[in-house]
Coordinates of C-alpha atoms and ligand atoms in Angstrom, one line a residue:
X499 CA 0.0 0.0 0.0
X500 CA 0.9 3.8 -0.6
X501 CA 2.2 6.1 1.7
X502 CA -0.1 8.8 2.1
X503 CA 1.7 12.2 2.8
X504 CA -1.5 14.9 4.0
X505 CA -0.4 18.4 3.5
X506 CA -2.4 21.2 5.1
X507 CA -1.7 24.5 7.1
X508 CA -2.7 23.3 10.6
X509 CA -1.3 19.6 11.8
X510 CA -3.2 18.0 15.4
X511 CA -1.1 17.6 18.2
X512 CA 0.5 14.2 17.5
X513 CA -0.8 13.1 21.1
X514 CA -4.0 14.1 20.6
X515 CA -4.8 12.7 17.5
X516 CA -8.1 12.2 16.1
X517 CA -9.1 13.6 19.6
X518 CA -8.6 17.2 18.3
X519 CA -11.5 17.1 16.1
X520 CA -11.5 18.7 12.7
X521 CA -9.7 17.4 9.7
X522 CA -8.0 14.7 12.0
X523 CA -11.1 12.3 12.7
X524 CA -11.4 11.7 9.1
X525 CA -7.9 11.1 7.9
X526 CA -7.0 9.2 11.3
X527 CA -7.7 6.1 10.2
X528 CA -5.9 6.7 6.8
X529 CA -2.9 8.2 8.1
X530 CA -2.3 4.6 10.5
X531 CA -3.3 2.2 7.8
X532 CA -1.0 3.4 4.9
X533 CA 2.2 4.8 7.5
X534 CA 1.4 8.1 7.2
X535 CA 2.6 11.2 7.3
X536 CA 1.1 14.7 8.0
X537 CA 2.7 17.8 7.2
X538 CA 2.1 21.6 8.3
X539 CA 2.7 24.4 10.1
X540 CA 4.6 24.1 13.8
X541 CA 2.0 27.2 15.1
X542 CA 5.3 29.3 15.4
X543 CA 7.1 32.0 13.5
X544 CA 11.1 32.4 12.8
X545 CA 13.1 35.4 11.0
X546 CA 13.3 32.8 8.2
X547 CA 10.6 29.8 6.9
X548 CA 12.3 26.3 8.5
X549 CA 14.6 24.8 5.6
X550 CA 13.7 21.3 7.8
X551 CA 10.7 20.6 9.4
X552 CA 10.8 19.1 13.3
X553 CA 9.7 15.6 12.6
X554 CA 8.6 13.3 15.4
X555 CA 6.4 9.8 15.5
X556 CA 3.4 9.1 17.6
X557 CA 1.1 5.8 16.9
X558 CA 3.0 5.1 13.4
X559 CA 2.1 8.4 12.4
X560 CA 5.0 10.5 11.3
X561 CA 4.2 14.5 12.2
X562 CA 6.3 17.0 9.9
X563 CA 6.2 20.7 10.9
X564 CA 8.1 23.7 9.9
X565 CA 8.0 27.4 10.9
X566 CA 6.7 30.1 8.9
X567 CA 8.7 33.7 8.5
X568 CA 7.6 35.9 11.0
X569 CA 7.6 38.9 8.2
X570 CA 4.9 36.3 6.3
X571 CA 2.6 35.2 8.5
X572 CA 0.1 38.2 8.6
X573 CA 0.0 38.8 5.3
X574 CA 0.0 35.0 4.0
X575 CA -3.1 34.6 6.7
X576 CA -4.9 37.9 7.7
X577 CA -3.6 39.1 4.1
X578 CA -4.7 36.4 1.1
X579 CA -6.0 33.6 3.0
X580 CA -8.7 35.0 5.3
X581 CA -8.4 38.6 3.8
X582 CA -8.7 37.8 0.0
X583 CA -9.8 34.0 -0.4
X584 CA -11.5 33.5 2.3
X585 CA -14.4 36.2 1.2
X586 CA -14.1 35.1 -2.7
X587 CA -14.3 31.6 -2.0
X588 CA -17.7 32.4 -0.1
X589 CA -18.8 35.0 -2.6
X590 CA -18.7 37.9 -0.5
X591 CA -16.5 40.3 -3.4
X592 CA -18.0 43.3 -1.4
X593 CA -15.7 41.7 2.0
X594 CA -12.4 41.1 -0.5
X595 CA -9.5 42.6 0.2
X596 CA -6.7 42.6 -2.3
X597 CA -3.0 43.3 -1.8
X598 CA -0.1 42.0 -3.7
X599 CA 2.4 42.2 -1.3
X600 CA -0.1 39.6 0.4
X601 CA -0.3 37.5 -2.6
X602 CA 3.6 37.4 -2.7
X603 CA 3.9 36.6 1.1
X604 CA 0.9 33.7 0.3
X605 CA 3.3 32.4 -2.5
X606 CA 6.7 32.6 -0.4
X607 CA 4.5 30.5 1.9
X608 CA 3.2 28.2 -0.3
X609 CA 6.8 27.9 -1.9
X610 CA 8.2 26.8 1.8
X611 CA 6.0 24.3 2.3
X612 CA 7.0 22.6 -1.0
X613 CA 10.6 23.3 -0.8
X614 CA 10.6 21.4 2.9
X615 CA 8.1 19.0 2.1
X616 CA 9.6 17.6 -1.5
X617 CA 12.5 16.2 -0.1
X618 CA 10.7 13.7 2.4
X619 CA 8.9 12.0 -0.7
X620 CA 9.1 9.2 -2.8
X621 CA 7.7 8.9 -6.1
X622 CA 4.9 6.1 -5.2
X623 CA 3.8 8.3 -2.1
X624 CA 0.2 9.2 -2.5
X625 CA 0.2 13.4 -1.9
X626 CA -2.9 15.2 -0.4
X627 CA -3.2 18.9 0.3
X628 CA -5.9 20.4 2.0
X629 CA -7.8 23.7 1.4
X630 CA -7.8 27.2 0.8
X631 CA -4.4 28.3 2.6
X632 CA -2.0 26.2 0.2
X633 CA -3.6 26.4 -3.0
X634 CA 0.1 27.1 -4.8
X635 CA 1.3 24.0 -3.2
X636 CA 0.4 20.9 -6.0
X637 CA 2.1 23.5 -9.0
X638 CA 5.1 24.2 -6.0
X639 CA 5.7 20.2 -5.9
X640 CA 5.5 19.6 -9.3
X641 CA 8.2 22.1 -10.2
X642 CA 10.3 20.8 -7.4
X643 CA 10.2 17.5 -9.6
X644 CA 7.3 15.6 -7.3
X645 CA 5.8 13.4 -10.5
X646 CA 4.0 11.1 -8.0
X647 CA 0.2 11.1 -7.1
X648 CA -1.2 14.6 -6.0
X649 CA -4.7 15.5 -4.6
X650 CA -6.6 18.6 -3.5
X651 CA -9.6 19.2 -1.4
X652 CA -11.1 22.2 -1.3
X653 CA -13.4 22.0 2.0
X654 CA -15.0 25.5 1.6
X655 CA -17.0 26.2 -1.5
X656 CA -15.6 26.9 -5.1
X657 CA -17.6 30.6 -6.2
X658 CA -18.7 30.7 -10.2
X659 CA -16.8 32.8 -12.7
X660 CA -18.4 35.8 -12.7
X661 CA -17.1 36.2 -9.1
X662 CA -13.7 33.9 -8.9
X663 CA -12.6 36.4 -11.8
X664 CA -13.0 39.3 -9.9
X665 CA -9.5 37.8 -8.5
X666 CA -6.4 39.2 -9.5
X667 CA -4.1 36.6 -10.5
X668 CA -6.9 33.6 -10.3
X669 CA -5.5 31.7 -13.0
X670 CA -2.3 31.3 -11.6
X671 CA -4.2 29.3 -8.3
X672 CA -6.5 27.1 -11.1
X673 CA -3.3 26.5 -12.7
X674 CA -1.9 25.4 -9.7
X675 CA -4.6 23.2 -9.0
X676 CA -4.9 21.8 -12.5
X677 CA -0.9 20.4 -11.8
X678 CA -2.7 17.6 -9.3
X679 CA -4.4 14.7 -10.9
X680 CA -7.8 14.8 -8.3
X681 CA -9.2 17.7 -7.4
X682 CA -12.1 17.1 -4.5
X683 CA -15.0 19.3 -3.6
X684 CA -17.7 19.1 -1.5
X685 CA -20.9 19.5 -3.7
X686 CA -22.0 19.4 -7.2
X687 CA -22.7 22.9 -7.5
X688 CA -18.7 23.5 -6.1
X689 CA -17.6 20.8 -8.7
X690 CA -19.8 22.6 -11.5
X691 CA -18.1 26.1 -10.6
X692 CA -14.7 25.1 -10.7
X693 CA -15.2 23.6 -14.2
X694 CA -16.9 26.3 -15.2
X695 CA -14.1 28.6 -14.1
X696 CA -11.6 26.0 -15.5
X697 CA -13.1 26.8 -19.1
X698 CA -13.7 30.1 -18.8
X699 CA -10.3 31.2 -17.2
X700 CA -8.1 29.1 -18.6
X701 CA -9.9 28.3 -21.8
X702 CA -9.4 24.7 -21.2
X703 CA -11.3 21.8 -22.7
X704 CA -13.3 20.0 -19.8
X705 CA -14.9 16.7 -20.6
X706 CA -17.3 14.3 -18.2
X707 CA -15.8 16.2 -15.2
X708 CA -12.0 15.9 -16.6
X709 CA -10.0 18.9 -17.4
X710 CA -6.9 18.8 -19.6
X711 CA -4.6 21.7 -19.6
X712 CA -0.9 22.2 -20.4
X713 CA -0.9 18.3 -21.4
X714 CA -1.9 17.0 -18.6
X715 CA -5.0 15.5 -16.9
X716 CA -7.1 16.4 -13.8
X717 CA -10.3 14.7 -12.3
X718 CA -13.0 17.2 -10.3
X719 CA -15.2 15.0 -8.3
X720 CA -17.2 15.4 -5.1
X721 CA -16.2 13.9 -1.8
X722 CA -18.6 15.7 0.9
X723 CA -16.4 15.5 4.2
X724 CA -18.5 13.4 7.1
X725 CA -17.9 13.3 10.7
X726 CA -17.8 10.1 13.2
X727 CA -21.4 9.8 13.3
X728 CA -21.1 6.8 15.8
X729 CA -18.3 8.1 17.9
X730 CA -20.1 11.2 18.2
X731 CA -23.1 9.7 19.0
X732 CA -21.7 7.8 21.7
X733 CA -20.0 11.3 23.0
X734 CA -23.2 12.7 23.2
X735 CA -25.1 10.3 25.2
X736 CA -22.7 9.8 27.9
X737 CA -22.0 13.9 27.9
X738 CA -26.0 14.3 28.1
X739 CA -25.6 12.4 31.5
X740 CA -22.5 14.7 32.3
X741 CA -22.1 17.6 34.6
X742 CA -22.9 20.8 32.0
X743 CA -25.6 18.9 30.5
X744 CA -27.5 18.4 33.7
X745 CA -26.5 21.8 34.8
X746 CA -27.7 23.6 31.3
X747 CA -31.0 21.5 31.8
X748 CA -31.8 22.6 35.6
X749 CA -31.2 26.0 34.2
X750 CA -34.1 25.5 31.4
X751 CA -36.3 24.5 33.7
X752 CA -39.3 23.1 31.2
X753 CA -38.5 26.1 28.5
X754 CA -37.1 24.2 25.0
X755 CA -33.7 24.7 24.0
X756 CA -32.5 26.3 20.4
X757 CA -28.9 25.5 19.9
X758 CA -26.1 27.5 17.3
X759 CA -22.7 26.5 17.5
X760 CA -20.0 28.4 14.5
X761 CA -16.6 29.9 15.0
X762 CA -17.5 34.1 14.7
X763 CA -17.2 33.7 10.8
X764 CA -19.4 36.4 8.4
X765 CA -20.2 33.4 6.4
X766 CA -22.3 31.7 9.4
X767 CA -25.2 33.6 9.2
X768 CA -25.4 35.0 12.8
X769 CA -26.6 38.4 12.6
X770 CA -29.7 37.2 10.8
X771 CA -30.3 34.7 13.0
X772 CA -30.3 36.7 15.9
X773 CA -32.6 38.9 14.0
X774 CA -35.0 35.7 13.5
X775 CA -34.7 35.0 16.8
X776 CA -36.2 38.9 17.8
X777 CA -39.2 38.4 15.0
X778 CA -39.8 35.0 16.2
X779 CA -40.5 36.4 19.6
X780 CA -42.5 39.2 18.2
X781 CA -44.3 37.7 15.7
X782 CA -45.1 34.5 17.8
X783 CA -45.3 36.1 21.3
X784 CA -46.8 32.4 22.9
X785 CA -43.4 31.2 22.7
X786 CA -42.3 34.1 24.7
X787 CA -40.5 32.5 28.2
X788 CA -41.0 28.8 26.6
X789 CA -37.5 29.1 24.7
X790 CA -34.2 29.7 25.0
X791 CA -31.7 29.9 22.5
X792 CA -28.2 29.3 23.6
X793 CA -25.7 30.6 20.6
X794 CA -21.8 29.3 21.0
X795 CA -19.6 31.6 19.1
X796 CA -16.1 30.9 19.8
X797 CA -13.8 33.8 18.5
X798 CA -12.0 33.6 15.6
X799 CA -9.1 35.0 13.2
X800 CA -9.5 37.9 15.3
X801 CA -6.4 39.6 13.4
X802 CA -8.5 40.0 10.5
X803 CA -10.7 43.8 10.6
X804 CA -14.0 42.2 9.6
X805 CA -13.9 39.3 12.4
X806 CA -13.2 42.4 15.0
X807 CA -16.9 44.4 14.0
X808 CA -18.9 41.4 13.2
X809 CA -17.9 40.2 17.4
X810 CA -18.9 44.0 17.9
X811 CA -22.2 43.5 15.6
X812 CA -23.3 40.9 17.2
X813 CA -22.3 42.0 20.9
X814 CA -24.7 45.2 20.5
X815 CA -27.7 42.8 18.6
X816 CA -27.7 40.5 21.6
X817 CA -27.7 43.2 24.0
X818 CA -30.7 44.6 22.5
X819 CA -32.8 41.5 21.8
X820 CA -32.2 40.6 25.4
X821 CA -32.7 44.1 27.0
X822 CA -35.9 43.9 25.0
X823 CA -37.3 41.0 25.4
X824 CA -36.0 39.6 28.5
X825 CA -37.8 39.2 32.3
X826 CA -36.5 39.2 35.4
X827 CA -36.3 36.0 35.9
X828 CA -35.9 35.0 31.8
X829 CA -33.1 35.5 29.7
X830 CA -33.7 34.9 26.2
X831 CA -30.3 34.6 24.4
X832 CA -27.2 32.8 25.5
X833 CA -24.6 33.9 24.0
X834 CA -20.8 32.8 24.8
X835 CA -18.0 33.9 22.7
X836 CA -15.6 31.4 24.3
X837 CA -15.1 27.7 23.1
X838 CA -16.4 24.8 24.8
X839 CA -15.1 21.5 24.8
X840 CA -16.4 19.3 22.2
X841 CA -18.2 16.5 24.6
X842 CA -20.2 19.6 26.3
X843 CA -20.6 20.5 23.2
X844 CA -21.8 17.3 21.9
X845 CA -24.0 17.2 25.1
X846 CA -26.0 20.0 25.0
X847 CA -27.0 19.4 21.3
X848 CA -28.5 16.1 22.7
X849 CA -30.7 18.0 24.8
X850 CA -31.6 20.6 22.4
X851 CA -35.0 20.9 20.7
X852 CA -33.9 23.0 17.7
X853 CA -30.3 23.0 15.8
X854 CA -30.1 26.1 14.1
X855 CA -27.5 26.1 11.2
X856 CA -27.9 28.8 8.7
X857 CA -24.5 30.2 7.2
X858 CA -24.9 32.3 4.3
X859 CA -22.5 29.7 2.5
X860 CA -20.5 26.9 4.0
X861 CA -18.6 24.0 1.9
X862 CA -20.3 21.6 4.2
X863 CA -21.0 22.5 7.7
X864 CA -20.6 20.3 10.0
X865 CA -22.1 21.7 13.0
X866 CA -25.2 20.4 10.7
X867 CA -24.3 16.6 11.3
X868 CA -23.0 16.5 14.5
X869 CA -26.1 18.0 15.9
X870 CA -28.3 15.2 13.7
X871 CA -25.8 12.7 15.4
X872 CA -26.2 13.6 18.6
X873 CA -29.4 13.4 19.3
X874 CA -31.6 10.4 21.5
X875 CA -33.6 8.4 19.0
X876 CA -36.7 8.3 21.2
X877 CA -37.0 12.4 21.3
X878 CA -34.6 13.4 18.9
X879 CA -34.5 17.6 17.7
X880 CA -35.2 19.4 14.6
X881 CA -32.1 20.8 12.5
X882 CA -33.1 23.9 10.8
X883 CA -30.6 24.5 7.8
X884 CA -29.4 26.5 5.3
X885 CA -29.7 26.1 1.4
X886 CA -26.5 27.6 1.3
X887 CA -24.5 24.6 3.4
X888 CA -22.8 22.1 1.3
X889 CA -24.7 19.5 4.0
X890 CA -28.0 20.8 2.4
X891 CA -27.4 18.3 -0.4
X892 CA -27.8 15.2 2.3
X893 CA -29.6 16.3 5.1
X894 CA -32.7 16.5 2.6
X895 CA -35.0 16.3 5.8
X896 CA -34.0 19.0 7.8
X897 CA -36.3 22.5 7.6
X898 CA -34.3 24.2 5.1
X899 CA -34.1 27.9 4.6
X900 CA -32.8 30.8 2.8
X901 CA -30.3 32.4 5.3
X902 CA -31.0 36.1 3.4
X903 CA -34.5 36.0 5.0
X904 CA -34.7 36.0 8.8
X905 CA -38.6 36.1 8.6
X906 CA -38.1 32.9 6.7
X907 CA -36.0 31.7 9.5
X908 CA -38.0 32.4 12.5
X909 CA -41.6 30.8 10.5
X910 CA -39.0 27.7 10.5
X911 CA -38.2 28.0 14.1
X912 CA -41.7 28.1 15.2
X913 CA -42.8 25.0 13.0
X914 CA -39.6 23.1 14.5
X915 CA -40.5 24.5 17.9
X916 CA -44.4 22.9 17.6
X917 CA -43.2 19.9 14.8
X918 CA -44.9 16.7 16.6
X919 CA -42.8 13.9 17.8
X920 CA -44.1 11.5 15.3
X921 CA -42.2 14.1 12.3
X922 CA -39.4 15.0 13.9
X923 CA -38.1 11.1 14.4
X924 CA -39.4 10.1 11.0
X925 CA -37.0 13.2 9.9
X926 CA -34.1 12.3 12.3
X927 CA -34.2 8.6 11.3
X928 CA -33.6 9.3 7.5
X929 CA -30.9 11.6 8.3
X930 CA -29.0 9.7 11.1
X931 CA -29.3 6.1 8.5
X932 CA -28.0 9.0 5.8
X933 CA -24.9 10.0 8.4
X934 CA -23.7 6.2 9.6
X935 CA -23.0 5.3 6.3
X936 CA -21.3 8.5 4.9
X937 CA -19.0 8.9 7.3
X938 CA -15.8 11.7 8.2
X939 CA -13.3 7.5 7.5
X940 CA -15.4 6.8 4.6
X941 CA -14.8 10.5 2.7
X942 CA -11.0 10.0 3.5
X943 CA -11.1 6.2 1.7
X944 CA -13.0 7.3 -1.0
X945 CA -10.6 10.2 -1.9
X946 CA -8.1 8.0 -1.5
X947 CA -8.9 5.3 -3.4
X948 CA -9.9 7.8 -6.0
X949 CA -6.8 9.1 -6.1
X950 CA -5.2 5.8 -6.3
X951 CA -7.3 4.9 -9.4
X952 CA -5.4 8.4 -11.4
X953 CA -3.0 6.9 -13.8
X954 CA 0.4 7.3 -12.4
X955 CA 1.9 10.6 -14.4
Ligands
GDG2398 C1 -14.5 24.3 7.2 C2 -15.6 24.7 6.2 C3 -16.5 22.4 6.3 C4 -17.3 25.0 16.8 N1 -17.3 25.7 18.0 C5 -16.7 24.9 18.9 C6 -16.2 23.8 18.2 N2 -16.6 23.8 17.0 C7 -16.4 22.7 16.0 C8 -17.7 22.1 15.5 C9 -17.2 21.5 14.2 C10 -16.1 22.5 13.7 O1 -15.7 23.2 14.9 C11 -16.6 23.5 12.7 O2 -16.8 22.9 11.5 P1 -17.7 23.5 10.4 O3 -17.8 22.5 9.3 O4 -19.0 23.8 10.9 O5 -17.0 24.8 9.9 P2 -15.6 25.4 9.6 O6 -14.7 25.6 10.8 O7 -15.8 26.7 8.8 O8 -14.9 24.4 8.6 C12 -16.8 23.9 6.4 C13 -15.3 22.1 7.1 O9 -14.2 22.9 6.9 C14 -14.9 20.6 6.9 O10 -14.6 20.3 5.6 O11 -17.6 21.7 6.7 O12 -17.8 24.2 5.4 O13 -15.9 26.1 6.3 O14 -16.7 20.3 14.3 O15 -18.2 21.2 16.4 N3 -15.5 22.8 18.9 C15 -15.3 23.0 20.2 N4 -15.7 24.1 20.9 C16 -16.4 25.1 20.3 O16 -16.7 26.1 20.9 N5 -14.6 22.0 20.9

């Protein structure tokens, strides 16, 4: 079997593992089966980018990691990541910034990670980079003289032409791309985009999903990312029997519980649906003291401008919904911008009546699954989602809703809040049979195997 070498910008804690959440439950069981080895950033900075990485073992997993030049780091993340692509990639152009002293520290970047990751690999390795942040990377291997197998996934969502031309320079990132021979997206409509910027960007001849371009050949498929729909599952019942869970509950009292949980991103839809929230206690006052909607906001890239006055945004909204709606002795809205550990977390989703995901646009989401995992067969809540979520494509029987409309969302909240028991399991069991078969392990294997089936170049 291959050695499979997964590149991306952040690398879990070696001891923590799968533990960590996030890319690492999905790729875990990959990265033991085939000796792998992950590669990334160490979380530090250095006057210059490591020529070396720090490599240790833990569980038969190699961990690679290199420091990024202090003089870089801003402008490669606040700068074109989260500053430039981050916006585009979500269709916000009216949020983009652009700078080209950020696009050349992104590309120094980009060009370190290839420079200190070519030399660890061997031509039958099987190569996968991850996301937004090292889009130059497959191009930056190739030309370092990597001929191997190369894949990309792209967990957010790939924007159509009209919008990834307004980037300066785009080609240059599609070509990179185009110089691995998988490319993986989330959805049809991501896959569709990309193609369609392929041809119209490039001019490039795209056939059944295959683009050719300077000679060479690249599949676009769709591989939507899962989660451990079992172990999470598991998580939550035993947390629902936990300390914070009974805690949270005792603190209810007999009022039903509407759950949001999103790092502080502009694409996760919060400030309309704190506005819902407000119209759904005006417009259906009986619910009035018989809710309470606990929102979990943990900060995020706070270096970048726009993170800074959404938090203030949404600060001054939830002080006002709760000044005006509030009693003495009930609080409406909940709102923590700390993180809380994932079992809590995993808890108080179990003993929620409403899941309330509705980003503007989100490769996947999967705040969206988890919550559909977590939940007790016998009473299980209603997930209220966005069209705009890449999970909108599987989770067919959740209320789904257009994020743009917070009337839209708060009718949806009051037919979850009322949806009789008999619907809302019948809902939950199609989902949750949906989730245990498409699962965060079974993404990874499919990628892979994908990958593997690419004619050697
Ligand atoms: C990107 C794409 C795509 C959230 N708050 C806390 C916490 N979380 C956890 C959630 C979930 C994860 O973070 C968030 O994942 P999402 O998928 O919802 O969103 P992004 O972070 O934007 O992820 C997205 C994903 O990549 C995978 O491909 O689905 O579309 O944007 O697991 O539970 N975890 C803890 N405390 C918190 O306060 N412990």
């Amino acid at each position: 079997m291959a050695r499979l070498v997964i590149a991306s910008y952040r690398v879990a804690e070696p001891k923590r593992g799968a533990a960590a959440g996030g890319l690492a439950v999905g790729i875990a069981d990959a990265l033991k089966a085939r000796r792998g080895l992950w590669f990334g950033w160490s979380g530090r900075t250095a006057p210059a980018p490591s020529p070396e990485p720090d490599i240790v073992e833990h569980g038969g997993v190699g961990y690679a990691r290199i420091d990024i030049a202090s003089a870089d780091h801003a402008p490669f993340y606040a700068g074109f990541a989260n500053g430039t692509l981050w916006p585009l990639l979500h269709y916000r152009l009216g949020l983009m910034e652009f700078d080209r002293a950020a696009l050349a520290a992104y590309r120094r970047v980009n060009a370190a990670f290839a420079a200190a990751l070519a030399p660890l690999l061997s031509p039958d390795d099987l190569v996968w980079v991850h996301d937004y942040q090292l889009m130059l990377v497959p191009r930056e291997l190739r030309s370092r003289g990597f001929a191997g197998r190369l894949g990309f996934f792209l967990h957010v969502p790939f924007p159509p032409p009209d919008v990834w031309c307004a980037l300066p320079q785009g080609s240059a990132l599609l070509e990179s791309l185009l110089a691995a021979d998988l490319v993986g997206v989330q959805t049809e409509r991501d896959r569709s985009n990309f193609l369609a910027c392929c041809a119209h960007c490039l001019g490039v001849a795209v056939t059944d999903g295959t683009v050719v371009h300077a000679g060479k050949q690249t599949v676009v498929e769709t591989f939507p990312v899962g989660i451990d729909t079992q172990g999470f599952a598991r998580t939550a019942a035993r947390a629902a029997l936990g300390r914070a869970a009974r805690q949270l509950r005792e603190s209810l009292g007999d009022r039903l519980l509407i759950i949001g949980v999103d790092r502080l991103d502009y694409s996760k839809g919060l400030i309309n649906r704190f506005l819902a929230y407000d119209s759904l206690l005006h417009i259906e006052p009986s619910w009035r003291r018989q809710v309470t909607y606990l929102q979990i906001a943990a900060r995020s890239r706070i270096e970048v401008a726009q993170y800074r006055a959404l938090r203030r945004e949404l600060d001054r909204l939830a002080g006002r919904i709760n000044g005006e709606h509030a009693e003495f002795d009930w609080t409406p809205l909940r709102y923590l911008t700390r993180e809380v550990p994932r079992a809590t977390l995993a808890g108080f989703f179990r003993l929620a009546r409403v899941g309330l995901v509705t980003p503007m646009r989100d490769g996947m989401n999967l705040v969206a699954k988890e919550f559909v995992a977590a939940q007790d067969a016998a009473d299980p809540g209603v997930l209220i989602l966005s069209a705009f979520a890449g999970a909108a494509a599987e989770l067919t029987e959740a209320l789904i809703v257009n994020p743009h409309d917070p009337q839209e969302i708060a009718e949806a909240l009051a037919r979850a809040l009322a949806m009789p028991i008999g619907e809302r399991r019948a809902r939950w069991e199609t989902m949750m049979a949906r989730l245990r078969e498409a699962t965060a392990a079974a993404w990874a294997k499919a990628f892979l195997d994908r990958l593997e089936a690419c004619p050697a170049p």
